[in-house]
mmCIF file of C-alpha atoms and ligand atoms in Angstrom:
data_model
loop_
_atom_site.group_PDB
_atom_site.id
_atom_site.type_symbol
_atom_site.label_atom_id
_atom_site.label_comp_id
_atom_site.label_asym_id
_atom_site.label_seq_id
_atom_site.Cartn_x
_atom_site.Cartn_y
_atom_site.Cartn_z
ATOM 1 C CA PRO A 1 -17.336 24.326 4.389
ATOM 2 C CA MET A 2 -18.270 21.153 6.212
ATOM 3 C CA ILE A 3 -19.060 17.936 4.366
ATOM 4 C CA ARG A 4 -21.982 15.859 5.508
ATOM 5 C CA ILE A 5 -21.121 12.182 5.704
ATOM 6 C CA ARG A 6 -23.766 9.550 6.261
ATOM 7 C CA PHE A 7 -22.357 6.216 7.421
ATOM 8 C CA ILE A 8 -24.680 3.263 6.876
ATOM 9 C CA SER A 9 -24.146 -0.085 8.581
ATOM 10 C CA ALA A 10 -23.592 -3.188 6.428
ATOM 11 C CA ASP A 11 -27.112 -4.468 7.138
ATOM 12 C CA GLY A 12 -28.593 -1.060 6.404
ATOM 13 C CA THR A 13 -30.248 -0.694 9.807
ATOM 14 C CA ARG A 14 -28.047 1.940 11.423
ATOM 15 C CA GLU A 15 -27.038 5.395 10.226
ATOM 16 C CA THR A 16 -24.555 7.818 11.655
ATOM 17 C CA ILE A 17 -24.511 11.328 10.235
ATOM 18 C CA VAL A 18 -21.425 13.430 10.848
ATOM 19 C CA GLU A 19 -19.765 16.547 9.520
ATOM 20 C CA ALA A 20 -16.210 16.510 8.251
ATOM 21 C CA ALA A 21 -13.816 19.246 7.221
ATOM 22 C CA ALA A 22 -12.420 19.477 3.709
ATOM 23 C CA GLY A 23 -8.918 18.087 3.468
ATOM 24 C CA THR A 24 -9.537 15.078 5.686
ATOM 25 C CA ARG A 25 -9.399 11.464 4.591
ATOM 26 C CA LEU A 26 -12.606 9.463 4.647
ATOM 27 C CA LEU A 27 -10.852 6.708 6.624
ATOM 28 C CA ASP A 28 -9.928 9.131 9.411
ATOM 29 C CA VAL A 29 -13.473 10.480 9.605
ATOM 30 C CA ALA A 30 -14.893 6.947 9.741
ATOM 31 C CA GLN A 31 -12.534 5.855 12.497
ATOM 32 C CA ALA A 32 -13.162 9.014 14.509
ATOM 33 C CA HIS A 33 -16.847 8.106 14.516
ATOM 34 C CA GLY A 34 -16.576 4.458 15.484
ATOM 35 C CA GLN A 35 -17.063 2.892 12.074
ATOM 36 C CA PRO A 36 -15.701 -0.669 11.797
ATOM 37 C CA LEU A 37 -12.785 0.012 9.447
ATOM 38 C CA GLU A 38 -9.452 -1.256 10.679
ATOM 39 C CA GLY A 39 -7.275 0.532 8.158
ATOM 40 C CA THR A 40 -4.447 -1.800 9.104
ATOM 41 C CA CYS A 41 -1.886 -0.493 6.620
ATOM 42 C CA GLU A 42 -2.713 3.144 7.366
ATOM 43 C CA GLY A 43 -3.164 4.126 3.773
ATOM 44 C CA ALA A 44 -0.401 2.199 2.025
ATOM 45 C CA MET A 45 -2.980 0.376 -0.153
ATOM 46 C CA ALA A 46 -1.816 -2.966 1.194
ATOM 47 C CA CYS A 47 -4.714 -4.247 3.296
ATOM 48 C CA SER A 48 -8.178 -3.295 1.946
ATOM 49 C CA THR A 49 -9.584 -3.277 5.518
ATOM 50 C CA CYS A 50 -10.752 0.266 4.770
ATOM 51 C CA HIS A 51 -13.058 -0.923 1.967
ATOM 52 C CA VAL A 52 -16.370 0.954 1.777
ATOM 53 C CA HIS A 53 -19.207 1.426 -0.688
ATOM 54 C CA LEU A 54 -19.922 4.991 -1.746
ATOM 55 C CA VAL A 55 -23.637 4.735 -2.434
ATOM 56 C CA GLY A 56 -24.772 8.331 -2.682
ATOM 57 C CA GLY A 57 -24.003 11.998 -2.424
ATOM 58 C CA ASP A 58 -21.350 13.697 -4.512
ATOM 59 C CA THR A 59 -19.443 10.536 -5.393
ATOM 60 C CA ASP A 60 -19.057 11.669 -9.002
ATOM 61 C CA ARG A 61 -17.043 14.682 -7.875
ATOM 62 C CA LEU A 62 -14.309 12.494 -6.406
ATOM 63 C CA PRO A 63 -11.270 11.749 -8.518
ATOM 64 C CA PRO A 64 -11.478 8.178 -9.825
ATOM 65 C CA PRO A 65 -9.515 5.435 -8.055
ATOM 66 C CA SER A 66 -5.919 4.905 -9.117
ATOM 67 C CA GLU A 67 -4.912 1.684 -10.822
ATOM 68 C CA GLU A 68 -3.265 0.586 -7.588
ATOM 69 C CA GLU A 69 -6.494 1.129 -5.674
ATOM 70 C CA GLU A 70 -8.482 -0.782 -8.297
ATOM 71 C CA ASP A 71 -6.061 -3.681 -8.026
ATOM 72 C CA MET A 72 -6.451 -3.792 -4.246
ATOM 73 C CA LEU A 73 -10.243 -3.621 -4.512
ATOM 74 C CA ASP A 74 -10.146 -6.770 -6.645
ATOM 75 C CA PHE A 75 -9.196 -8.614 -3.457
ATOM 76 C CA ALA A 76 -11.727 -6.954 -1.159
ATOM 77 C CA ALA A 77 -14.633 -9.116 -0.007
ATOM 78 C CA GLY A 78 -17.946 -8.010 -1.474
ATOM 79 C CA ALA A 79 -16.446 -5.421 -3.806
ATOM 80 C CA ASN A 80 -18.793 -3.853 -6.335
ATOM 81 C CA ARG A 81 -18.917 -0.783 -8.563
ATOM 82 C CA HIS A 82 -19.422 1.456 -5.517
ATOM 83 C CA SER A 83 -16.262 0.209 -3.844
ATOM 84 C CA ARG A 84 -13.445 2.486 -2.733
ATOM 85 C CA LEU A 85 -10.623 2.324 -0.249
ATOM 86 C CA ALA A 86 -11.510 4.899 2.391
ATOM 87 C CA CYS A 87 -7.820 5.689 2.923
ATOM 88 C CA GLN A 88 -7.644 6.972 -0.664
ATOM 89 C CA VAL A 89 -10.752 9.148 -0.557
ATOM 90 C CA LYS A 90 -9.826 12.701 0.251
ATOM 91 C CA LEU A 91 -12.724 14.984 1.112
ATOM 92 C CA THR A 92 -12.530 18.187 -0.885
ATOM 93 C CA ALA A 93 -14.419 21.460 -0.650
ATOM 94 C CA ASP A 94 -16.518 20.779 -3.749
ATOM 95 C CA ILE A 95 -18.117 17.767 -2.088
ATOM 96 C CA ALA A 96 -21.227 18.594 -0.071
ATOM 97 C CA SER A 97 -22.212 15.117 1.037
ATOM 98 C CA LEU A 98 -21.312 11.451 0.781
ATOM 99 C CA ASP A 99 -23.239 8.312 1.705
ATOM 100 C CA VAL A 100 -20.860 5.599 2.850
ATOM 101 C CA LYS A 101 -22.012 2.032 3.404
ATOM 102 C CA MET A 102 -19.939 -0.500 5.298
ATOM 103 C CA PRO A 103 -19.343 -3.662 3.281
ATOM 104 C CA ARG A 104 -20.552 -7.033 4.461
ATOM 105 C CA GLY A 105 -17.972 -9.450 5.724
ATOM 106 C CA VAL A 106 -16.036 -6.952 7.790
ATOM 107 C CA VAL A 107 -15.403 -8.292 11.240
ATOM 108 C CA ASP A 108 -15.712 -5.641 13.881
ATOM 109 C CA ASN A 109 -13.364 -6.643 16.646
ATOM 110 C CA SER A 110 -14.042 -3.573 18.697
ATOM 111 C CA ARG A 111 -17.096 -4.888 20.539
HETATM 112 FE FE1 FES B 1 -4.995 -0.324 4.037
HETATM 113 FE FE2 FES B 1 -6.629 1.555 3.063
HETATM 114 S S1 FES B 1 -5.860 1.383 5.054
HETATM 115 S S2 FES B 1 -5.714 -0.105 2.017
#
């Protein structure tokens, strides 16, 4: 089953809707679709440049963040109760959709 991911820009004006396969990491899906997440440490929970806000969809079906992830989120700019590290969010078959908002304060160096 494919998972419908809606990426929302930090200012809320742009949306990108994509489909992702179960078993993929949210960070990989975001990067494959041009979202401004650097993911500098490639999932080692050492950078927080993959910080996103999960604002809708089946967020309550995701396993909660580990203590390590919570600690790293404490340092992320603009973190709130919706915050997750996209490198730690694994898309599973029981998730049908997720709404993912880019945080403010992320510098997109790609354009
Ligand atoms: Fe560095 Fe997620 S890629 S914490």
